[in-house]
Coordinates of C-alpha atoms in Angstrom, one line a residue:
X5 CA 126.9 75.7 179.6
X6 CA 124.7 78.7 180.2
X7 CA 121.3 78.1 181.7
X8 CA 117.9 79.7 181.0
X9 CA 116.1 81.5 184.3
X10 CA 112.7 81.5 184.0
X11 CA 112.7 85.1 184.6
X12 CA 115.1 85.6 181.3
X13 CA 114.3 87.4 178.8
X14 CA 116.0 86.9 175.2
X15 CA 116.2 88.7 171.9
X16 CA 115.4 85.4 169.9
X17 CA 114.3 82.1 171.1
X18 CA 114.4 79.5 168.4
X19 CA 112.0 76.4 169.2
X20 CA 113.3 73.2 167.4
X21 CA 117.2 72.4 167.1
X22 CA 117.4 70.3 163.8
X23 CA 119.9 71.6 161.5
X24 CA 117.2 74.8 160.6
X25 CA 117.4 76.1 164.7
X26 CA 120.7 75.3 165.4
X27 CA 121.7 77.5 162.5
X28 CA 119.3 80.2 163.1
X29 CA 120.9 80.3 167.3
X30 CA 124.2 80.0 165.2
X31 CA 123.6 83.6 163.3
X32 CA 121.5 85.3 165.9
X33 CA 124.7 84.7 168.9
X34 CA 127.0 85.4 166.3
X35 CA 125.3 88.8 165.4
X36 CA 125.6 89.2 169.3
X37 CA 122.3 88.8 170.5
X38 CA 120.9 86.8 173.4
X39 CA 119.7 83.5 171.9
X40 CA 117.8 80.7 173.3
X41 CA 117.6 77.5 171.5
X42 CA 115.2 74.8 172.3
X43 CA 114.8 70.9 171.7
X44 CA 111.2 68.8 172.5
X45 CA 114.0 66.1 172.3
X46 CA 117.7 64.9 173.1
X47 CA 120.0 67.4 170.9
X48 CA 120.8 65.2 167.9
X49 CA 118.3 62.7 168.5
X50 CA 117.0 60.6 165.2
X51 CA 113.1 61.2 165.3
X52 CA 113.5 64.2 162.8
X53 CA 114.7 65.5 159.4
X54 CA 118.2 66.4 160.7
X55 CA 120.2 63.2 161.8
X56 CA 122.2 60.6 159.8
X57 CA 125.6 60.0 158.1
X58 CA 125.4 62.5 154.7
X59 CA 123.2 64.9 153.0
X60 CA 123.5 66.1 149.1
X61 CA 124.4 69.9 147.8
X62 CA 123.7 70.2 144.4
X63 CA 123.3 73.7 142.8
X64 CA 121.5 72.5 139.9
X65 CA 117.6 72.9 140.6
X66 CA 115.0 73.3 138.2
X67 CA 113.4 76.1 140.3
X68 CA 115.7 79.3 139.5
X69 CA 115.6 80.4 142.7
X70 CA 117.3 78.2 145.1
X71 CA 120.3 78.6 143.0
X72 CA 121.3 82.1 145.1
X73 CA 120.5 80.5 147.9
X74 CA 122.5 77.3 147.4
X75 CA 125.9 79.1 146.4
X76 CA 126.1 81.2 149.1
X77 CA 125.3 77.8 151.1
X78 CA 128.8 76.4 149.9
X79 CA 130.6 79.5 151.5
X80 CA 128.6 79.3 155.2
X81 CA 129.3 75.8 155.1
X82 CA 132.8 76.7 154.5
X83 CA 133.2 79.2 156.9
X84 CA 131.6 77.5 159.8
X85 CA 133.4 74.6 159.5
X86 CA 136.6 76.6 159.6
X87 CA 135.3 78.0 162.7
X88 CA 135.0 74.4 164.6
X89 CA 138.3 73.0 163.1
X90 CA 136.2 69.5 161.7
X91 CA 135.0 69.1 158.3
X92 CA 131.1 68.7 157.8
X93 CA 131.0 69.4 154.1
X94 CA 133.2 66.8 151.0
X95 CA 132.9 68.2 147.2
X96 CA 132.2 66.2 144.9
X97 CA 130.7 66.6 141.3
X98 CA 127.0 66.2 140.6
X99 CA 125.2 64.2 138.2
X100 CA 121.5 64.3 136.9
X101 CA 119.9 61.6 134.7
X102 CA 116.5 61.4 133.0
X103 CA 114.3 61.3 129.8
X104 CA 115.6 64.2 127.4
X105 CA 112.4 65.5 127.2
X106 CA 111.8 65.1 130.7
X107 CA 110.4 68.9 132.1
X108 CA 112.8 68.3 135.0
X109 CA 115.2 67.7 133.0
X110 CA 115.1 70.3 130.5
X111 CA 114.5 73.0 133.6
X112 CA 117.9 72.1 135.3
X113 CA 119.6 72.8 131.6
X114 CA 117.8 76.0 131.0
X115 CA 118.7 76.9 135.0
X116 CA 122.2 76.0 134.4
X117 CA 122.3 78.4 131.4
X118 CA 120.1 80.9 133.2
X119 CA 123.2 81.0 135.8
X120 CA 126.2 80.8 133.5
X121 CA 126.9 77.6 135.5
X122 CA 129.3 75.4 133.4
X123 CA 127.7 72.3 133.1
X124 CA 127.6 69.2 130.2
X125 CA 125.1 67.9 128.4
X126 CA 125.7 63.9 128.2
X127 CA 124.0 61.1 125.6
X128 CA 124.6 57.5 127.0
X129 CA 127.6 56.7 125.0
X130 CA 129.4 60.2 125.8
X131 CA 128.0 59.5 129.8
X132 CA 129.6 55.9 129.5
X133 CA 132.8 57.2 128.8
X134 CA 132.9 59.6 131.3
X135 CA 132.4 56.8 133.5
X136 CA 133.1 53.5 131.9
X137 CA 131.6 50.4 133.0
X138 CA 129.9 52.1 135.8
X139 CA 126.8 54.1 135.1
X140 CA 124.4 53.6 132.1
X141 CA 120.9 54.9 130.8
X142 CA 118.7 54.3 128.0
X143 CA 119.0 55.7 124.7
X144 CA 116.6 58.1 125.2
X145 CA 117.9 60.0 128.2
X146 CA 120.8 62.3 128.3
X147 CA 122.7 63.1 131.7
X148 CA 123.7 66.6 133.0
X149 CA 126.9 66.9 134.9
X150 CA 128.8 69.5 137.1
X151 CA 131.1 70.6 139.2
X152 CA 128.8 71.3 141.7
X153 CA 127.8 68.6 143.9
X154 CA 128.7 67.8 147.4
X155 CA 127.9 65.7 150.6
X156 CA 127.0 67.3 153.8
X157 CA 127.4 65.2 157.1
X158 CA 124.3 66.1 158.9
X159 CA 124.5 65.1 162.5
X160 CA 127.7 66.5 162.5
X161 CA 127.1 69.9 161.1
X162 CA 123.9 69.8 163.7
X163 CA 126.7 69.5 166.2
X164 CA 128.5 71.8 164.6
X165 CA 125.8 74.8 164.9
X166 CA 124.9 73.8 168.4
X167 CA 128.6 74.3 169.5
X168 CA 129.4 77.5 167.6
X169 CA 125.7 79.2 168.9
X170 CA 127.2 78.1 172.6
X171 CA 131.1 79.2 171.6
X172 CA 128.8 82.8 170.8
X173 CA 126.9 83.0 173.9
X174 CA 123.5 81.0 173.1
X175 CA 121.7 79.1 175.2
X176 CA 120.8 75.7 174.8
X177 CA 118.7 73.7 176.0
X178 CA 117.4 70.2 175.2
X179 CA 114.2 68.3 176.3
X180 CA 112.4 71.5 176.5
X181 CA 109.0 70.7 174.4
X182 CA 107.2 73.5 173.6
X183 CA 103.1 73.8 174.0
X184 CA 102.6 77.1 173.3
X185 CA 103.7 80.7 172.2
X186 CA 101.6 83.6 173.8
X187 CA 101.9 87.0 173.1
X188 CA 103.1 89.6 175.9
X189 CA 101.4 92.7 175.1
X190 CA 104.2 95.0 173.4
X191 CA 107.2 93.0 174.4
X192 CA 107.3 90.6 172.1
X193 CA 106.1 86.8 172.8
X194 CA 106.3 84.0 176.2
X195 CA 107.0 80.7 175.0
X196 CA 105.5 77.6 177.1
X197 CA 107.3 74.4 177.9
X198 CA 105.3 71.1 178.9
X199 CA 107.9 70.9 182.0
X200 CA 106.3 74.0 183.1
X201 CA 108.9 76.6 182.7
X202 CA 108.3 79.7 180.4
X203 CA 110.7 82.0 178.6
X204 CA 110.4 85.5 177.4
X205 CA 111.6 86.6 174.1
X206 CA 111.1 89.7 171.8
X207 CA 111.2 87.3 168.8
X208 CA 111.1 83.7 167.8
X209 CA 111.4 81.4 164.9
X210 CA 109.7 78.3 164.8
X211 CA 111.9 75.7 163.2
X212 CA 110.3 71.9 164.3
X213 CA 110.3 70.3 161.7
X214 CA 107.3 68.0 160.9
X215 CA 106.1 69.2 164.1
X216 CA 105.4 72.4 162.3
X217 CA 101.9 72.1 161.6
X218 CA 100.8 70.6 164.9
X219 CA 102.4 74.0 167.0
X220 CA 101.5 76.1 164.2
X221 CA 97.8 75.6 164.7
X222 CA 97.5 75.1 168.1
X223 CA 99.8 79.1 169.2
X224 CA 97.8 80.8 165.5
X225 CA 95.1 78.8 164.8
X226 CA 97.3 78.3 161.3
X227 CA 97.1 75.5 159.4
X228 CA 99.7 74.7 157.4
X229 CA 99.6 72.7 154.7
X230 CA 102.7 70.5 155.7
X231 CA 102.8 66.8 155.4
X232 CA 105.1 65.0 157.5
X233 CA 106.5 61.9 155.7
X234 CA 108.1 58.7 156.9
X235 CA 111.2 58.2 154.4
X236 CA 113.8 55.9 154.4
X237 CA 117.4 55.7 153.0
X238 CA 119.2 52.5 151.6
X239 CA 123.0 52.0 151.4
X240 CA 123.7 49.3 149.0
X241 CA 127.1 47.3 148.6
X242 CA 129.9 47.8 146.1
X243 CA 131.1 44.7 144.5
X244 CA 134.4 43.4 145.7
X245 CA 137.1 45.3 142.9
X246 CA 135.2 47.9 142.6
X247 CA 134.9 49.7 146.2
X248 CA 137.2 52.8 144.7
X249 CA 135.3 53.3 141.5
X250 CA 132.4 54.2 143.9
X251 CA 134.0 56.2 146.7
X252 CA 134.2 59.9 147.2
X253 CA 137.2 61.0 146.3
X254 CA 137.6 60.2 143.2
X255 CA 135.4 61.2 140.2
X256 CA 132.1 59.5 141.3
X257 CA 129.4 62.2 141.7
X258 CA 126.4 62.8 144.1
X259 CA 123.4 62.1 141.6
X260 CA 119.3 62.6 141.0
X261 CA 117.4 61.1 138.5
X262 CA 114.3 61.3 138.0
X263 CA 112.4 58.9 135.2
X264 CA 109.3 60.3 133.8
X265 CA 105.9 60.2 134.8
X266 CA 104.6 58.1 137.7
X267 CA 108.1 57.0 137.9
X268 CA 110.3 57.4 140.8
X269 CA 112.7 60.1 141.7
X270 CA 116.4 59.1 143.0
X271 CA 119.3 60.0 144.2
X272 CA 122.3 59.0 146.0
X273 CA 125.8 59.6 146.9
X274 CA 129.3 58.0 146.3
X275 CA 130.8 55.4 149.4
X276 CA 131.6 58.2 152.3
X277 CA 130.3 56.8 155.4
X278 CA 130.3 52.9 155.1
X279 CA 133.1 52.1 153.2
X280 CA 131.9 49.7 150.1
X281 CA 128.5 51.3 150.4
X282 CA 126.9 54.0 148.0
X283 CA 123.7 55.6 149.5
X284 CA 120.8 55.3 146.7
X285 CA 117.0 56.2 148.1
X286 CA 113.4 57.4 146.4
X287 CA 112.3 61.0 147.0
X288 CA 109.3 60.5 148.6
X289 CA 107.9 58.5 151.2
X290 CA 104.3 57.5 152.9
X291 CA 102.6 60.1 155.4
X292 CA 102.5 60.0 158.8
X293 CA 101.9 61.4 162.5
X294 CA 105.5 62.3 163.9
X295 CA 104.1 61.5 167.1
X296 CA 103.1 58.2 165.5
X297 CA 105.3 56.2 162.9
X298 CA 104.5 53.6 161.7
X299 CA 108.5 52.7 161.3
X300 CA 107.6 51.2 157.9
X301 CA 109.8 49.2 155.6
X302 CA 110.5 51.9 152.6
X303 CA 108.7 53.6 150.0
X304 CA 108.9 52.0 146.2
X305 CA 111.6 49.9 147.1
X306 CA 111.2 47.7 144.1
X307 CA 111.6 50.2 141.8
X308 CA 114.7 51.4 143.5
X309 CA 116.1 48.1 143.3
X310 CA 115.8 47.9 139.2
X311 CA 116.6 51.2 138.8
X312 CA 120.2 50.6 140.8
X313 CA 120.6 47.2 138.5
X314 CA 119.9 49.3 135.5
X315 CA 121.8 52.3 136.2
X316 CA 125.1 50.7 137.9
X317 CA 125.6 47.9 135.0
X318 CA 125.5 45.1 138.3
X319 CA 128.8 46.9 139.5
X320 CA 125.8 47.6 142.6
X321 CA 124.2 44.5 144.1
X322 CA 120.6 45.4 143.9
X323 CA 119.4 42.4 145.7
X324 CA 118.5 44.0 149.1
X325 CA 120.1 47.5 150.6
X326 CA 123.0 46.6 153.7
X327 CA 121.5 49.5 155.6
X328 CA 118.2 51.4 156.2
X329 CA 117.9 54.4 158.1
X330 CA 114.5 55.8 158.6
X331 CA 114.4 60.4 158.6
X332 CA 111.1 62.2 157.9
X333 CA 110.2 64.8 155.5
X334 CA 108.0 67.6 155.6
X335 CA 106.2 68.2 152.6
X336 CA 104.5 71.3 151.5
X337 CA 102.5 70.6 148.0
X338 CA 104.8 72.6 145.5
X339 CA 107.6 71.0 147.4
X340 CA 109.1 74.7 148.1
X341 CA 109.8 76.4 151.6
X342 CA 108.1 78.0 154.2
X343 CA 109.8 81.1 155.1
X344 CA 107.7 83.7 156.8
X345 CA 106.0 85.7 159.7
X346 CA 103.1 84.0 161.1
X347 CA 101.3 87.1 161.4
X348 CA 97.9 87.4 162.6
X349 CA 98.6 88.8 166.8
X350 CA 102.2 88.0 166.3
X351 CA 102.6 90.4 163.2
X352 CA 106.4 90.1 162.7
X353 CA 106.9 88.6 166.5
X354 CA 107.2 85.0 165.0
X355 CA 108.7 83.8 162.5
X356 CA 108.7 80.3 160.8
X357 CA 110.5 77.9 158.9
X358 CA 109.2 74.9 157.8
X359 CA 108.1 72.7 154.6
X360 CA 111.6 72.0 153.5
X361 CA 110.2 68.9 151.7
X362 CA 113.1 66.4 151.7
X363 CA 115.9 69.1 150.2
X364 CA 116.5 71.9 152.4
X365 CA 119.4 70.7 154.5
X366 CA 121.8 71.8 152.1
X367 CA 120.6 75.3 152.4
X368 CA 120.4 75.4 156.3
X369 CA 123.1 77.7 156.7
X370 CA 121.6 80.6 154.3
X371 CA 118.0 79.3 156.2
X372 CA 119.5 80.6 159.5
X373 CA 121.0 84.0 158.3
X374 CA 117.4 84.8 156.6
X375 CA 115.4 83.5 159.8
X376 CA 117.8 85.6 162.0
X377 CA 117.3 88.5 159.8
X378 CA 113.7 87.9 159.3
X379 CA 113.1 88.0 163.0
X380 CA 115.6 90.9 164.1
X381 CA 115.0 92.9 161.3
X382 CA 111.8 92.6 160.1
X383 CA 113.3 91.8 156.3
X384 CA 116.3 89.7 154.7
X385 CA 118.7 90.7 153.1
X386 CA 119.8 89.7 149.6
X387 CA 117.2 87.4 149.0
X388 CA 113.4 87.2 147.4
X389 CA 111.1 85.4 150.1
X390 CA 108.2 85.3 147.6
X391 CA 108.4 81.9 146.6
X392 CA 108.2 80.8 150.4
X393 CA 105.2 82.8 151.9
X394 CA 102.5 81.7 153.3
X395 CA 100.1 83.3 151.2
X396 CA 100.7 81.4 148.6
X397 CA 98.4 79.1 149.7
X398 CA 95.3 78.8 151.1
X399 CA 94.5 78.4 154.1
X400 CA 91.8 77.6 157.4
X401 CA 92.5 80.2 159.5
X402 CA 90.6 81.5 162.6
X403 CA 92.9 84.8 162.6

């Protein structure tokens, strides 16, 4: 593997490899350019957002636009896994579930109209035999399915990235915490490592995850307003028959549901990684230091236990999940992106990515190209960044 010099200088450095950086060093060698990629941690260690056995990818969003940015996530995904020869990303159809009148709800349906995406409209009984004896919901709720869904194996597609940004020429380089980002007068920026060793760069992006906030502030003065969150996911066991009615595969879907107000929000996906076991978990999840989790024991999970026995007619054993597996989120508070330049003495110099609130990874492949371009070019291409500026907030600034 290439090495970094500390007198090297690089077109991009990226500074965080999750799934967000190692897709950004993934477009920016592929484009050619001299990338540098750096971890605070092992590569595909399991204190962030970007580790684990699956991921959902689910065009359907209320918010109109991630749906651009989710379809051409389906080719990337495509195309880079062709690249590496191993398969990271397993189709499947997607199901939502809620009260009819639910604003959710009734969003995704005028989205999926909005987008000519083909799509049904379910009421329990038609949703019951579409899926007989295995999913069910009150009278008053109405399901939305398509063709759309999907699961994403994260750690691998991490991987993934990491080794096609190398295949390209990136560097890469892991346990390499970064303190500071200074700027160097017309030539773009120095980054700062807490081993002591600096790197030059005429751009970087800034992709750590729920470390965001802390580096943000201290290089800026920026605060964002990012909350990191300690989450949790469940995987719960099939009931002996009925392993196959469960498993990807066959017709059972990724799903969200979400069930009115001050309920709970959940999703889940079919048996993929633990055979007999579906993954079910709440949206959401307690806040937290990153430097400093508390390694709780889940968020709401009594609620998520009677909404399984509900929903999966006891074809689900709702009595306690097999599994936990503890990720974080980083939540912004409209639960949409951060995709911008830092500005202030950096102008365009510095880019970040950040606040991807529990359901970016999906989207990580797109979330490179535009950081790449962001950074390189100054702009990105085919895409509206609006919705994911900075300025839509507002902010404590000393710049």
């Amino acid at each position: 593997m290439q090495t970094a010099a500390a007198d090297d200088s690089f077109d991009v450095i990226i500074v965080g490899g999750g799934v967000m950086g190692s897709a950004t060093a993934y477009h920016a060698a592929k484009r050619g350019l001299r990338a540098l990629l750096l971890e605070q941690f092992d590569f595909l260690h399991h204190r962030g957002s970007s580790h684990g056995e699956s991921r959902t990818i689910r065009a359907n969003y209320p918010q109109h636009h991630y749906y651009p940015l989710v379809m051409e996530s389906y080719t990337l995904w495509q195309q880079a896994q062709a690249q590496i020869g191993y398969t990271v990303y397993f189709p499947t159809h997607q199901l939502n579930m809620g009260p009819a009148q639910d604003p959710v709800i009734r969003a995704v349906i005028d989205n999926c109209n909005r987008h000519n995406m083909p799509h049904e409209v379910l009421n329990r009984r038609q949703l019951a035999s579409k899926f007989p004896g295995r999913i069910d919901i009150p009278d008053d709720w109405i399901a939305i399915f398509n063709r759309l869904g999907g699961i994403i194996k994260p750690t691998k597609a991490v991987a993934m990235f990491q080794s096609l940004a190398h295949k390209n020429g990136a560097v890469l380089k892991d346990k390499a915490e970064v303190i500071d980002i200074k700027k160097d007068g017309e030539n773009g920026v120095v980054v700062f490592a807490s081993n002591g060793e600096s790197y030059r760069g005429r751009k970087c992006v800034v992709t750590v995850g729920a470390w965001v906030n802390k580096l943000a502030k201290k290089v800026s003065g920026v605060e964002l307003p990012i909350q990191p969150l300690e989450t949790h996911v469940f995987y719960w066991r099939v009931k002996e028959g009925h392993e196959r009615d469960f498993a990807v595969g066959g017709d059972f879907p990724t799903f969200s549901s979400c069930t009115g107000e001050g309920g709970i929000h959940v999703y889940g996906t079919p048996a993929l990684e633990f055979p007999g076991l579906v993954k079910v978990a709440v949206h959401g999840g307690n806040p937290c230091d990153p430097d400093k989790r508390p390694w709780a024991s889940g968020f709401r999970v009594q609620d998520l236990k009677e909404w399984i026995q509900e929903r999966f007619m006891d074809l689900v054993d709702s009595s306690e999940p097999v599994m936990k597996q503890a990720c974080m989120y980083s939540m912004t508070p409209d639960e949409d992106f951060i995709v911008d330049f830092l500005g202030g003495e950096f102008g365009k110099d510095v880019v970040v990515g950040g606040g991807f609130s529990g359901h970016g990874f999906k989207m990580a492949p797109v979330i490179g190209r535009i950081l790449t371009e962001l950074a390189v070019d100054g702009f990105a291409s085919g895409v509206d960044i609006k919705p994911f500026r900075i300025s839509r907030f507002i902010m404590n600034s000393r710049i």
